[in-house]
Every structure is written in structure tokens, then in C-alpha cells.
XYZ file of C-alpha atoms in Angstrom:
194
model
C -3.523 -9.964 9.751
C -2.726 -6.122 9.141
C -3.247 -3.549 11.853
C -4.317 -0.807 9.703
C -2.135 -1.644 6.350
C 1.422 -1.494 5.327
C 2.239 2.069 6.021
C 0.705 1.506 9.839
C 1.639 -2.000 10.636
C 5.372 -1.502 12.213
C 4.489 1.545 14.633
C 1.706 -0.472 15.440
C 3.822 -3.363 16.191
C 6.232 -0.719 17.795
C 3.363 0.661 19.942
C 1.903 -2.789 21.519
C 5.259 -4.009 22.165
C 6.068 -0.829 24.165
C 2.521 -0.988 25.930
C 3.259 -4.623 26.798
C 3.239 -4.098 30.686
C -0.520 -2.800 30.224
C -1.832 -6.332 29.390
C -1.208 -9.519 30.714
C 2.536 -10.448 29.641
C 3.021 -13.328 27.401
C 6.200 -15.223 25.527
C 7.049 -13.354 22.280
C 6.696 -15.424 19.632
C 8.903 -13.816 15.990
C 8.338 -16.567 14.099
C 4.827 -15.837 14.391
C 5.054 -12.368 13.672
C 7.009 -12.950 10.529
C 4.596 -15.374 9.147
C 2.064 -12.037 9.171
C 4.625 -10.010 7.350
C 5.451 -12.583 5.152
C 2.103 -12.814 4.043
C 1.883 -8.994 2.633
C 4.647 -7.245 0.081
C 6.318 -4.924 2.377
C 8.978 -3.794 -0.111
C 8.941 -0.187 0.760
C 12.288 0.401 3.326
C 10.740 2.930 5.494
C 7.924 0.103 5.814
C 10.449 -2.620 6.405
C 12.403 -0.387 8.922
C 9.864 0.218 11.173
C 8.171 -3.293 11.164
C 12.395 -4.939 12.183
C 12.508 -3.982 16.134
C 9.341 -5.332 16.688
C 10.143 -8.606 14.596
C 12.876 -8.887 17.062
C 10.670 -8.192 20.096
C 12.174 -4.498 20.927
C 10.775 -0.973 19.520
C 12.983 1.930 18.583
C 13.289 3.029 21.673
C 15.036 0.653 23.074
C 17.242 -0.021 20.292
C 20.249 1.281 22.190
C 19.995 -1.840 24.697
C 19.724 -4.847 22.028
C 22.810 -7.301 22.280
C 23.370 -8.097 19.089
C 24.635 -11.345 20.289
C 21.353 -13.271 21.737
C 19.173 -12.722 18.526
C 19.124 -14.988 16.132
C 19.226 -14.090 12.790
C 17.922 -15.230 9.821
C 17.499 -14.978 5.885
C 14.245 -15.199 5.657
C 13.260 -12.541 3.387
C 10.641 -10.175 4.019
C 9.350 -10.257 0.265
C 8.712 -12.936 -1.416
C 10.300 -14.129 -4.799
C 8.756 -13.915 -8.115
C 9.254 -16.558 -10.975
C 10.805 -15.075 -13.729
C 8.051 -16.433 -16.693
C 6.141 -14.917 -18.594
C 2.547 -14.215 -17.479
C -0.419 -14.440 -18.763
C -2.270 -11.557 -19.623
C -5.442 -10.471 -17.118
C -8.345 -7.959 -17.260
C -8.895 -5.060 -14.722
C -11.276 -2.628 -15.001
C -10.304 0.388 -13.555
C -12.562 3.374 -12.749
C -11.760 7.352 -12.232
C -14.699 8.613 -10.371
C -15.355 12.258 -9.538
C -18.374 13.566 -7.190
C -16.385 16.232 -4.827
C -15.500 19.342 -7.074
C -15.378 21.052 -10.615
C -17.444 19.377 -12.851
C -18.262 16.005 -11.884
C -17.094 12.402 -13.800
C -16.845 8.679 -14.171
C -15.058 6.871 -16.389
C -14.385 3.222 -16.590
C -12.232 1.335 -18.788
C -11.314 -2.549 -19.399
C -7.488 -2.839 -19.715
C -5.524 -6.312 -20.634
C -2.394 -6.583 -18.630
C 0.283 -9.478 -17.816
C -0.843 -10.786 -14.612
C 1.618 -9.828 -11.636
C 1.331 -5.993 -13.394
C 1.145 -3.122 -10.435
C -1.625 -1.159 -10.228
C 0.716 1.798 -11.346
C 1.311 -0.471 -14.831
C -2.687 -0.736 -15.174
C -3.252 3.231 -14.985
C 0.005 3.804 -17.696
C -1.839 0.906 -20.049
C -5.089 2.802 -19.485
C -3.336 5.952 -20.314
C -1.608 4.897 -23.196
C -5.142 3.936 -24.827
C -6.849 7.280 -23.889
C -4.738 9.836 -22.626
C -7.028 12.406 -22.513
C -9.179 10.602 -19.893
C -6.872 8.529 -17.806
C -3.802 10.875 -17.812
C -2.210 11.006 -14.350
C 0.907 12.716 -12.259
C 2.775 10.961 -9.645
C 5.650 11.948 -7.067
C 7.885 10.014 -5.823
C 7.781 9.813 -1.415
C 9.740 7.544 0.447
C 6.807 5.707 1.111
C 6.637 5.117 -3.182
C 4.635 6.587 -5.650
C 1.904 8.757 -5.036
C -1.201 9.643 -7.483
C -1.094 13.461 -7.404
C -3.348 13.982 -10.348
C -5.951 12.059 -12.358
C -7.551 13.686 -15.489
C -6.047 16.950 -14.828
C -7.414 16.676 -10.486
C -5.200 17.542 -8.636
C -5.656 16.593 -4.590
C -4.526 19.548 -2.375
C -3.368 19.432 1.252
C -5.311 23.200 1.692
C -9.166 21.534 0.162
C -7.624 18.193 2.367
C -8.455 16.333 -1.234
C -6.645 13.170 -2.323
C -6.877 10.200 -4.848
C -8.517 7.049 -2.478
C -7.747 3.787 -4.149
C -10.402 0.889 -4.025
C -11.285 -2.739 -4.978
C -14.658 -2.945 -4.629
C -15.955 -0.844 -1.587
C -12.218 -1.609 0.283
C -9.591 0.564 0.339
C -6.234 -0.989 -0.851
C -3.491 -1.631 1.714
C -1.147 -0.846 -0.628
C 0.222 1.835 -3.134
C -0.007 1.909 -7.136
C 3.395 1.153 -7.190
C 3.080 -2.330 -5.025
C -0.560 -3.800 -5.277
C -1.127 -6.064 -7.929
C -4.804 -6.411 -9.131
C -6.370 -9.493 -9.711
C -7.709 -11.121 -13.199
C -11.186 -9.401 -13.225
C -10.871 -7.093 -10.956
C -12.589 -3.552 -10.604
C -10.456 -1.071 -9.388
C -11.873 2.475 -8.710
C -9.457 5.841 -8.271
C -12.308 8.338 -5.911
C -11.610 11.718 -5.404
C -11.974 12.067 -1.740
C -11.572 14.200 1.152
C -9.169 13.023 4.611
């Protein structure tokens, strides 16, 4: 699985390759660690960049030693491909919850999607039917979009207050931009403090 989530995973890699003389040595296996990749949407490049030299068994710090002539390569891709149909429409509900500052609120709201939408495309649809509850800012990073502002809340690196994403009581792996909800799903948007 994941060691921490998508924005973690390749310095993780990175790090336990690099620490490998601290535990008992053992073959490295690639194809293995691509079939974990494969498994998540890691679409973002920074994400993709760090999670290649330890794919090929090396970190970034040793970059400057890899012959380029004894790995293999291969087109596997990284992210998988996506049928080009049309989808059926699913229901998430999504939630905007605030308990930390200002005056407190919670609002839910049921909003029909086509199934495969981002979460991003769920908080515009909710939006769109009541903008003066479910408007929201977003800026772009290079690790995507980022919530900056939910009903006129804005998180702030001085307060350490951000928008925490969850489905159910589990914080998603994955930005608005990239994780796609699930027919009945409740998705929640918590102002919280790091």
C-alpha cells in the first residue's frame, strides 16, 4: 500500500532505499513496486518525479551514478487509462463543517454527478446550486489544486488553519483535483488546524 499518501510515497521510497544497509539486504524487486503505484492515480509530476529513482532501485542522490544502459525500460504507464463513455451519473454528499473559529457551521448537500467526476467537479456542482453556501477559492501549487477558502474561510499559515478533506472519518490521499468519490459517498471539507 501507501506510505503516508501520494504527496509522501516517493521520498519515502527515496528514504528506505537509501537506509537499505540498516536492515537486512534483500533483491529489489520494481515490478513489485510498480504494481503499488499502479494501483493509486499519481498524475501529479512532482509526485511522479520523486516516486521514478526508487522505481528503478536508486534515490536522487545517487542519480549521478545510474548507467542508463543496464535498466530496463518500460511503457508501462504510471496512470491508468480511462474509457472514453459516457458515465452514469452518481450521488455524493458532501459536507462543509466549521467548529474552529468565527461563527460556527455545517452544511450538507446531496449533489448528482457523472461517475469518474473529481472531487473538485463535486464542490463546483455544489456551488453552482447554492453559491452562497458552498462557494470556494483555489490556487494552483505544483502539487495541484488547493482549497484556500470555503464559504468565505479562509485557512491561514499564521492561525496554522487549513481545509482537511474526509470520507468518512479518513482523510483522503488525494487532492480535489485527483480523487474521485464514490456513488454514495459522504465527503466532509473540516476546518482544521496542522
Amino acid at each position: 500500500g501507501l506510505i503516508g499518501n501520494i504527496y509522501s510515497m516517493g521520498l519515502a521510497m527515496q528514504a528506505l532505499e537509501s537506509a537499505g544497509r540498516f536492515y537486512a539486504p534483500r533483491q529489489w524487486d520494481c515490478s513489485q513496486a510498480l504494481s503499488v503505484v499502479s494501483e493509486h492515480h499519481f498524475q501529479l509530476p512532482t509526485a511522479i518525479a520523486q516516486l521514478l529513482p526508487a522505481l528503478v532501485g536508486r534515490t536522487y542522490l545517487e542519480a549521478g551514478s545510474l548507467e542508463c544502459s543496464s535498466v530496463t525500460r518500460t511503457s508501462r504507464s504510471l496512470q491508468p487509462s480511462l474509457a472514453a463513455s459516457a458515465a452514469a451519473p452518481i450521488k455524493v454528499q458532501f459536507s462543509i463543517i466549521n467548529q474552529l473559529q468565527g461563527k460556527h457551521f455545517s452544511f450538507s448537500t446531496d449533489v448528482q454527478v457523472p461517475a469518474g467526476s473529481t472531487l473538485l467537479e463535486v464542490m463546483e456542482a455544489a456551488a453552482e446550486e447554492d453559491p452562497t453556501v458552498y462557494s470556494f477559492q483555489t490556487e494552483q501549487t505544483s502539487w495541484g489544486i488547493m482549497v484556500v477558502s470555503i464559504h468565505g474561510l479562509a485557512g491561514n499559515a499564521k492561525d496554522r488553519t487549513y481545509w482537511r478533506f474526509l470520507s468518512g472519518s479518513d482523510a483522503l490521499q488525494e487532492g480535489v483535483g485527483l480523487y474521485k468519490p464514490r456513488d454514495g459517498e459522504h465527503i466532509q471539507a473540516v476546518f482544521s488546524t496542522y
